[in-house]
């Protein structure tokens, strides 16, 4: 009888002790790319990078970040101008929300410039717009990142 009581007390003590468990899953970024335009002088490429945050198995709400990068490459494959839209999202299986949307631009050619560039969050979308130009052409684009309620970025 004494042994049963001791076993029961030991079991209760063990259940009340804090347990340190790493319950996070780390993911590699998912990268997709597409060439959306190509001529004799330039190639325009759009690359999408989806990064899962460290997701706790016990968390109800999960977070995810994604970027969509629009680039112009010259004949030699050098990137001469780029616009990057970055969105941060939270989702829980019922709804998804874009918590922030930012953009950045780079110019590595005196021939190109940005007339305008913006980014904003709307519902479950990160939306970025810009107008880039060189001496011969003007390109206006709108990029969108959308998160589904299950965390799928499109």
XYZ file of N, CA, C and O in Angstrom:
616
model
N 0.820 -1.191 0.000
C 0.000 0.000 0.000
C 0.869 1.262 0.000
O 0.577 2.215 -0.690
N 1.931 1.209 0.856
C 2.839 2.343 0.943
C 3.508 2.611 -0.415
O 3.700 3.747 -0.810
N 3.811 1.532 -1.140
C 4.457 1.664 -2.448
C 3.502 2.315 -3.458
O 3.908 3.118 -4.271
N 2.227 1.996 -3.407
C 1.226 2.604 -4.295
C 1.098 4.096 -4.022
O 1.013 4.902 -4.943
N 1.067 4.465 -2.759
C 0.952 5.880 -2.390
C 2.183 6.633 -2.894
O 2.071 7.719 -3.457
N 3.352 6.062 -2.695
C 4.588 6.708 -3.157
C 4.584 6.846 -4.686
O 4.999 7.871 -5.233
N 4.130 5.820 -5.385
C 4.057 5.875 -6.850
C 3.094 6.959 -7.307
O 3.359 7.693 -8.259
N 1.957 7.063 -6.620
C 0.966 8.083 -6.949
C 1.520 9.480 -6.697
O 1.370 10.380 -7.524
N 2.185 9.684 -5.570
C 2.793 10.987 -5.251
C 3.867 11.324 -6.283
O 3.949 12.446 -6.778
N 4.699 10.367 -6.631
C 5.747 10.586 -7.628
C 5.145 10.957 -8.988
O 5.618 11.874 -9.661
N 4.092 10.275 -9.372
C 3.425 10.577 -10.640
C 2.852 11.995 -10.639
O 2.960 12.729 -11.620
N 2.234 12.405 -9.538
C 1.679 13.757 -9.431
C 2.781 14.812 -9.488
O 2.642 15.851 -10.148
N 3.878 14.557 -8.802
C 4.992 15.504 -8.822
C 5.552 15.638 -10.235
O 5.828 16.732 -10.715
N 5.699 14.543 -10.940
C 6.232 14.572 -12.303
C 5.291 15.317 -13.247
O 5.724 16.021 -14.140
N 3.997 15.177 -13.037
C 3.031 15.865 -13.898
C 3.065 17.369 -13.671
O 2.779 18.149 -14.577
N 3.415 17.804 -12.494
C 3.436 19.221 -12.166
C 4.766 19.891 -12.508
O 4.866 21.111 -12.491
N 5.784 19.119 -12.776
C 7.096 19.691 -13.081
C 7.086 20.294 -14.483
O 6.495 19.735 -15.400
N 7.743 21.448 -14.657
C 7.829 22.008 -15.992
C 8.702 21.137 -16.888
O 9.715 20.611 -16.447
N 8.269 20.991 -18.085
C 9.007 20.181 -19.049
C 9.471 21.097 -20.168
O 8.685 21.841 -20.740
N 10.735 21.035 -20.485
C 11.290 21.842 -21.568
C 11.299 21.001 -22.834
O 12.043 20.029 -22.937
N 10.458 21.386 -23.767
C 10.359 20.660 -25.016
C 10.448 21.661 -26.148
O 9.746 22.669 -26.147
N 11.290 21.396 -27.102
C 11.342 22.255 -28.277
C 10.269 21.756 -29.228
O 10.423 20.728 -29.872
N 9.197 22.519 -29.298
C 8.057 22.118 -30.124
C 7.913 23.073 -31.301
O 6.842 23.568 -31.589
N 9.023 23.349 -31.939
C 8.987 24.216 -33.107
C 9.487 23.442 -34.316
O 10.346 22.574 -34.203
N 8.948 23.790 -35.442
C 9.338 23.160 -36.684
C 9.991 24.239 -37.544
O 9.434 25.315 -37.712
N 11.165 23.951 -38.070
C 11.835 24.919 -38.935
C 11.702 24.453 -40.381
O 11.889 23.278 -40.687
N 11.399 25.387 -41.258
C 11.194 25.080 -42.667
C 12.216 25.826 -43.510
O 12.629 26.929 -43.178
N 12.573 25.246 -44.629
C 13.399 25.933 -45.615
C 12.492 26.847 -46.435
O 11.328 26.529 -46.654
N 13.007 27.993 -46.882
C 12.189 28.868 -47.735
C 11.791 28.155 -49.037
O 12.536 27.331 -49.554
N 10.615 28.502 -49.523
C 10.133 27.976 -50.803
C 10.310 29.086 -51.839
O 9.819 30.198 -51.647
N 11.020 28.782 -52.912
C 11.334 29.789 -53.924
C 10.759 29.342 -55.263
O 10.981 28.219 -55.702
N 10.000 30.242 -55.904
C 9.518 29.998 -57.263
C 9.896 31.204 -58.107
O 9.984 32.328 -57.597
N 10.136 30.974 -59.370
C 10.450 32.107 -60.249
C 9.847 31.923 -61.624
O 9.584 30.811 -62.055
N 9.632 33.064 -62.257
C 9.001 33.063 -63.571
C 9.551 34.243 -64.368
O 9.730 35.332 -63.832
N 9.852 34.005 -65.636
C 10.254 35.083 -66.535
C 8.980 35.598 -67.181
O 8.275 34.855 -67.868
N 8.665 36.873 -66.929
C 7.395 37.417 -67.402
C 7.549 38.225 -68.688
O 6.554 38.520 -69.349
N 8.792 38.565 -69.044
C 9.019 39.328 -70.281
C 10.465 39.142 -70.698
O 11.363 39.098 -69.850
N 10.696 39.053 -71.988
C 12.062 38.983 -72.493
C 12.088 39.534 -73.905
O 11.227 39.218 -74.729
N 13.061 40.398 -74.161
C 13.294 40.869 -75.524
C 14.801 40.834 -75.773
O 15.547 40.227 -75.010
N 15.258 41.499 -76.820
C 16.678 41.464 -77.171
C 17.557 42.193 -76.160
O 18.756 41.933 -76.083
N 16.973 43.100 -75.374
C 17.768 43.899 -74.439
C 17.597 43.506 -72.978
O 18.555 43.579 -72.205
N 16.372 43.142 -72.571
C 16.086 42.937 -71.160
C 15.269 41.674 -70.906
O 14.540 41.210 -71.770
N 15.409 41.183 -69.685
C 14.596 40.074 -69.201
C 13.991 40.532 -67.877
O 14.696 41.036 -66.999
N 12.671 40.362 -67.733
C 11.999 40.698 -66.478
C 11.612 39.394 -65.796
O 10.947 38.547 -66.381
N 12.062 39.261 -64.549
C 11.855 38.037 -63.778
C 11.119 38.381 -62.483
O 11.384 39.409 -61.872
N 10.204 37.506 -62.071
C 9.516 37.654 -60.788
C 9.830 36.409 -59.958
O 9.571 35.285 -60.387
N 10.403 36.631 -58.767
C 10.761 35.548 -57.856
C 9.925 35.700 -56.588
O 9.820 36.797 -56.040
N 9.331 34.599 -56.140
C 8.555 34.598 -54.903
C 9.254 33.711 -53.889
O 9.622 32.577 -54.203
N 9.442 34.245 -52.678
C 10.118 33.527 -51.597
C 9.163 33.482 -50.412
O 8.743 34.524 -49.911
N 8.826 32.275 -49.962
C 7.933 32.104 -48.815
C 8.750 31.527 -47.672
O 9.382 30.489 -47.816
N 8.734 32.238 -46.555
C 9.471 31.807 -45.375
C 8.484 31.535 -44.247
O 7.745 32.422 -43.854
N 8.478 30.310 -43.765
C 7.685 29.990 -42.574
C 8.465 30.453 -41.367
O 9.663 30.227 -41.285
N 7.797 31.096 -40.461
C 8.430 31.415 -39.188
C 8.558 30.097 -38.430
O 7.975 29.089 -38.808
N 9.306 30.072 -37.358
C 9.341 28.880 -36.519
C 7.942 28.695 -35.948
O 7.462 29.522 -35.211
N 7.306 27.631 -36.350
C 5.909 27.403 -35.995
C 5.844 26.483 -34.783
O 6.323 25.358 -34.819
N 5.241 26.961 -33.732
C 5.048 26.137 -32.543
C 3.887 25.187 -32.797
O 2.853 25.586 -33.314
N 4.077 23.944 -32.428
C 3.012 22.951 -32.605
C 1.780 23.288 -31.776
O 0.690 22.839 -32.058
N 1.987 24.076 -30.711
C 0.895 24.376 -29.795
C 0.234 25.723 -30.074
O -0.766 26.043 -29.471
N 0.800 26.527 -30.980
C 0.263 27.859 -31.238
C -1.024 27.769 -32.051
O -1.114 26.998 -33.009
N -1.980 28.578 -31.693
C -3.233 28.636 -32.445
C -3.017 29.497 -33.685
O -3.409 29.130 -34.780
N -2.386 30.645 -33.504
C -2.113 31.543 -34.618
C -0.667 31.365 -35.057
O 0.245 31.390 -34.242
N -0.475 31.184 -36.347
C 0.855 30.990 -36.912
C 1.211 32.206 -37.764
O 0.333 32.954 -38.183
N 2.492 32.404 -38.020
C 2.936 33.530 -38.837
C 3.789 33.041 -39.992
O 4.409 31.981 -39.920
N 3.803 33.861 -41.033
C 4.550 33.534 -42.233
C 4.970 34.840 -42.891
O 4.246 35.828 -42.825
N 6.130 34.843 -43.527
C 6.601 35.996 -44.296
C 6.821 35.557 -45.737
O 7.192 34.413 -45.992
N 6.615 36.483 -46.653
C 6.850 36.179 -48.061
C 7.332 37.446 -48.764
O 7.011 38.560 -48.347
N 8.107 37.233 -49.813
C 8.587 38.349 -50.637
C 8.338 38.024 -52.096
O 8.415 36.855 -52.509
N 8.042 39.037 -52.864
C 7.948 38.902 -54.315
C 8.888 39.952 -54.888
O 8.754 41.132 -54.582
N 9.857 39.487 -55.678
C 10.911 40.356 -56.199
C 10.767 40.448 -57.710
O 10.814 39.431 -58.413
N 10.619 41.668 -58.212
C 10.522 41.951 -59.643
C 11.869 42.527 -60.065
O 12.345 43.495 -59.460
N 12.529 41.907 -61.049
C 13.842 42.386 -61.477
C 13.908 42.536 -62.990
O 13.238 41.821 -63.731
N 14.737 43.479 -63.407
C 15.088 43.632 -64.818
C 16.561 43.271 -64.948
O 17.404 43.809 -64.220
N 16.860 42.332 -65.852
C 18.239 41.928 -66.105
C 18.643 42.386 -67.498
O 17.847 42.337 -68.437
N 19.904 42.805 -67.634
C 20.403 43.199 -68.951
C 20.869 41.962 -69.729
O 20.711 40.830 -69.271
N 21.458 42.184 -70.906
C 21.911 41.087 -71.758
C 22.918 40.172 -71.066
O 23.027 39.003 -71.400
N 23.671 40.710 -70.127
C 24.720 39.952 -69.452
C 24.206 39.227 -68.204
O 24.968 38.581 -67.494
N 22.910 39.362 -67.908
C 22.334 38.714 -66.747
C 22.475 39.513 -65.465
O 22.145 39.025 -64.385
N 22.969 40.761 -65.559
C 23.100 41.615 -64.385
C 21.753 42.262 -64.062
O 21.063 42.747 -64.955
N 21.387 42.274 -62.782
C 20.161 42.943 -62.361
C 20.423 44.442 -62.367
O 21.321 44.927 -61.691
N 19.628 45.180 -63.152
C 19.828 46.630 -63.253
C 18.822 47.415 -62.426
O 19.090 48.546 -62.018
N 17.664 46.820 -62.146
C 16.664 47.481 -61.313
C 15.790 46.401 -60.678
O 15.531 45.365 -61.292
N 15.372 46.631 -59.413
C 14.492 45.654 -58.773
C 13.561 46.340 -57.781
O 13.887 47.386 -57.211
N 12.413 45.720 -57.597
C 11.406 46.145 -56.622
C 11.060 44.902 -55.819
O 10.753 43.850 -56.384
N 11.096 45.002 -54.489
C 10.771 43.875 -53.615
C 9.593 44.236 -52.727
O 9.620 45.244 -52.018
N 8.552 43.413 -52.781
C 7.396 43.529 -51.892
C 7.549 42.468 -50.822
O 7.772 41.291 -51.129
N 7.452 42.859 -49.544
C 7.533 41.897 -48.448
C 6.266 41.993 -47.613
O 5.857 43.087 -47.231
N 5.657 40.846 -47.355
C 4.458 40.797 -46.535
C 4.640 39.854 -45.361
O 5.306 38.829 -45.482
N 4.050 40.234 -44.229
C 4.015 39.358 -43.060
C 2.555 39.029 -42.794
O 1.697 39.918 -42.843
N 2.298 37.757 -42.508
C 0.924 37.274 -42.386
C 0.744 36.475 -41.106
O 1.678 35.854 -40.607
N -0.483 36.497 -40.592
C -0.867 35.592 -39.508
C -2.120 34.850 -39.972
O -2.945 35.398 -40.698
N -2.227 33.588 -39.542
C -3.373 32.758 -39.944
C -3.633 31.729 -38.854
O -2.746 31.366 -38.090
N -4.884 31.280 -38.799
C -5.253 30.336 -37.737
C -6.169 29.209 -38.208
O -6.742 28.488 -37.410
N -6.331 29.048 -39.507
C -7.223 28.014 -40.034
C -8.632 28.522 -40.285
O -9.405 27.890 -40.995
N -8.967 29.672 -39.711
C -10.288 30.271 -39.914
C -10.167 31.549 -40.743
O -10.938 31.777 -41.655
N -9.174 32.373 -40.407
C -8.933 33.610 -41.138
C -7.437 33.805 -41.327
O -6.612 33.160 -40.686
N -7.106 34.738 -42.212
C -5.714 35.144 -42.429
C -5.696 36.660 -42.519
O -6.659 37.282 -42.977
N -4.592 37.252 -42.079
C -4.446 38.704 -42.086
C -3.029 39.060 -42.505
O -2.076 38.422 -42.052
N -2.905 40.065 -43.334
C -1.593 40.626 -43.635
C -1.319 41.670 -42.555
O -2.052 42.648 -42.427
N -0.285 41.437 -41.757
C 0.010 42.332 -40.634
C 0.939 43.470 -41.032
O 0.972 44.492 -40.350
N 1.690 43.315 -42.125
C 2.510 44.424 -42.621
C 2.899 44.176 -44.065
O 3.003 43.029 -44.516
N 3.090 45.265 -44.781
C 3.552 45.208 -46.168
C 4.574 46.325 -46.351
O 4.300 47.481 -46.009
N 5.749 45.975 -46.831
C 6.811 46.952 -47.069
C 7.412 46.708 -48.444
O 7.220 45.647 -49.042
N 8.154 47.689 -48.918
C 8.831 47.510 -50.196
C 10.240 48.086 -50.112
O 10.563 48.895 -49.243
N 11.077 47.641 -51.041
C 12.399 48.228 -51.214
C 12.712 48.229 -52.699
O 12.149 47.441 -53.466
N 13.565 49.130 -53.107
C 13.969 49.229 -54.508
C 15.485 49.306 -54.586
O 16.140 49.795 -53.669
N 16.023 48.812 -55.693
C 17.442 48.994 -55.988
C 17.591 49.379 -57.448
O 16.820 48.922 -58.303
N 18.559 50.211 -57.708
C 18.873 50.630 -59.075
C 20.386 50.518 -59.248
O 21.140 51.124 -58.499
N 20.793 49.734 -60.229
C 22.220 49.568 -60.511
C 22.552 49.992 -61.930
O 23.492 49.485 -62.541
N 21.790 50.932 -62.457
C 22.026 51.436 -63.807
C 21.565 52.883 -63.869
O 20.485 53.214 -63.365
N 22.359 53.725 -64.500
C 21.956 55.137 -64.651
C 20.823 55.283 -65.655
O 20.196 56.332 -65.729
N 20.512 54.223 -66.397
C 19.464 54.294 -67.403
C 18.057 54.104 -66.819
O 17.076 54.436 -67.462
N 17.961 53.549 -65.611
C 16.668 53.248 -65.020
C 16.400 54.138 -63.813
O 17.322 54.567 -63.120
N 15.113 54.354 -63.541
C 14.708 55.079 -62.331
C 13.293 54.635 -61.952
O 12.570 54.051 -62.761
N 12.920 54.919 -60.709
C 11.555 54.671 -60.253
C 10.829 56.010 -60.183
O 11.310 56.944 -59.555
N 9.674 56.089 -60.854
C 8.831 57.281 -60.741
C 8.019 57.232 -59.459
O 7.751 58.259 -58.848
N 7.582 56.015 -59.078
C 6.786 55.860 -57.859
C 6.907 54.435 -57.359
O 7.236 53.524 -58.120
N 6.644 54.255 -56.059
C 6.629 52.923 -55.467
C 5.857 52.993 -54.153
O 6.024 53.943 -53.390
N 4.984 52.019 -53.926
C 4.186 51.959 -52.695
C 3.986 50.503 -52.295
O 4.185 49.588 -53.098
N 3.555 50.299 -51.053
C 3.140 48.977 -50.567
C 2.157 49.188 -49.425
O 2.284 50.139 -48.658
N 1.169 48.320 -49.334
C 0.206 48.406 -48.237
C -0.415 47.035 -47.985
O -0.374 46.153 -48.842
N -0.971 46.880 -46.785
C -1.661 45.654 -46.387
C -3.158 45.886 -46.498
O -3.662 46.940 -46.131
N -3.861 44.876 -47.010
C -5.311 44.952 -47.129
C -5.893 43.557 -46.915
O -5.716 42.684 -47.763
N -6.529 43.348 -45.768
C -7.083 42.031 -45.461
C -5.979 41.001 -45.365
O -5.062 41.132 -44.558
N -6.030 39.990 -46.215
C -5.022 38.935 -46.226
C -4.012 39.142 -47.354
O -3.324 38.209 -47.753
N -3.923 40.377 -47.874
C -3.042 40.655 -49.011
C -2.015 41.722 -48.688
O -2.305 42.691 -47.997
N -0.813 41.533 -49.236
C 0.203 42.580 -49.301
C 0.238 43.014 -50.759
O 0.366 42.175 -51.661
N 0.072 44.302 -51.000
C -0.029 44.810 -52.372
C 1.033 45.880 -52.575
O 1.181 46.791 -51.755
N 1.779 45.751 -53.647
C 2.807 46.730 -53.971
C 2.672 47.175 -55.414
O 2.389 46.369 -56.299
N 2.851 48.457 -55.634
C 2.775 49.015 -56.982
C 3.990 49.898 -57.226
O 4.503 50.523 -56.302
N 4.402 49.958 -58.463
C 5.533 50.822 -58.814
C 5.488 51.160 -60.295
O 4.829 50.484 -61.088
N 6.204 52.204 -60.637
C 6.448 52.564 -62.027
C 7.946 52.785 -62.173
O 8.523 53.607 -61.458
N 8.548 52.002 -63.057
C 9.982 52.122 -63.347
C 10.128 52.511 -64.811
O 9.303 52.143 -65.645
N 11.178 53.274 -65.106
C 11.347 53.678 -66.503
C 12.817 53.807 -66.856
O 13.675 53.974 -65.990
N 13.061 53.680 -68.150
C 14.356 54.039 -68.709
C 14.092 54.989 -69.866
O 12.968 55.485 -70.019
N 15.076 55.245 -70.679
C 14.897 56.225 -71.755
C 13.855 55.798 -72.784
O 13.193 56.635 -73.387
N 13.679 54.488 -72.975
C 12.803 53.996 -74.034
C 11.485 53.399 -73.563
O 10.541 53.300 -74.328
N 11.424 52.953 -72.316
C 10.187 52.290 -71.882
C 9.850 52.615 -70.444
O 10.720 52.890 -69.629
N 8.548 52.593 -70.180
C 8.018 52.773 -68.834
C 7.233 51.517 -68.476
O 6.427 51.030 -69.272
N 7.499 50.976 -67.288
C 6.831 49.760 -66.841
C 6.117 50.048 -65.526
O 6.736 50.503 -64.566
N 4.805 49.814 -65.503
C 4.028 49.934 -64.276
C 3.518 48.553 -63.908
O 2.968 47.847 -64.754
N 3.714 48.173 -62.656
C 3.315 46.836 -62.207
C 2.661 46.916 -60.837
O 2.953 47.812 -60.042
N 1.797 45.952 -60.570
C 1.240 45.736 -59.242
C 1.516 44.290 -58.871
O 1.163 43.383 -59.625
N 2.173 44.099 -57.740
C 2.469 42.763 -57.238
C 1.589 42.499 -56.016
O 1.350 43.406 -55.217
N 1.135 41.264 -55.868
C 0.274 40.904 -54.743
C 0.760 39.607 -54.121
O 1.132 38.672 -54.829
N 0.763 39.574 -52.804
C 0.977 38.350 -52.041
C -0.287 38.111 -51.225
O -0.750 39.017 -50.527
N -0.862 36.921 -51.324
C -2.093 36.602 -50.613
C -1.866 35.378 -49.749
O -1.260 34.401 -50.191
N -2.360 35.429 -48.506
C -2.249 34.296 -47.594
C -3.643 33.707 -47.366
O -4.584 34.434 -47.050
N -3.757 32.393 -47.527
C -5.033 31.738 -47.259
C -5.171 31.479 -45.759
O -4.211 31.618 -44.999
N -6.335 31.060 -45.341
C -6.578 30.813 -43.912
C -5.732 29.650 -43.378
O -5.534 29.527 -42.185
N -5.213 28.814 -44.298
C -4.342 27.705 -43.887
C -2.859 28.019 -44.093
O -2.010 27.143 -43.913
N -2.539 29.261 -44.518
C -1.149 29.655 -44.635
C -0.515 29.472 -45.986
O 0.701 29.596 -46.128
N -1.317 29.175 -47.014
C -0.777 29.023 -48.364
C -0.621 30.409 -48.972
O -1.580 31.190 -49.023
N 0.589 30.726 -49.420
C 0.875 32.025 -50.033
C 0.785 31.897 -51.535
O 1.345 30.974 -52.137
N 0.087 32.815 -52.151
C 0.001 32.846 -53.623
C 0.222 34.261 -54.105
O 0.268 35.204 -53.334
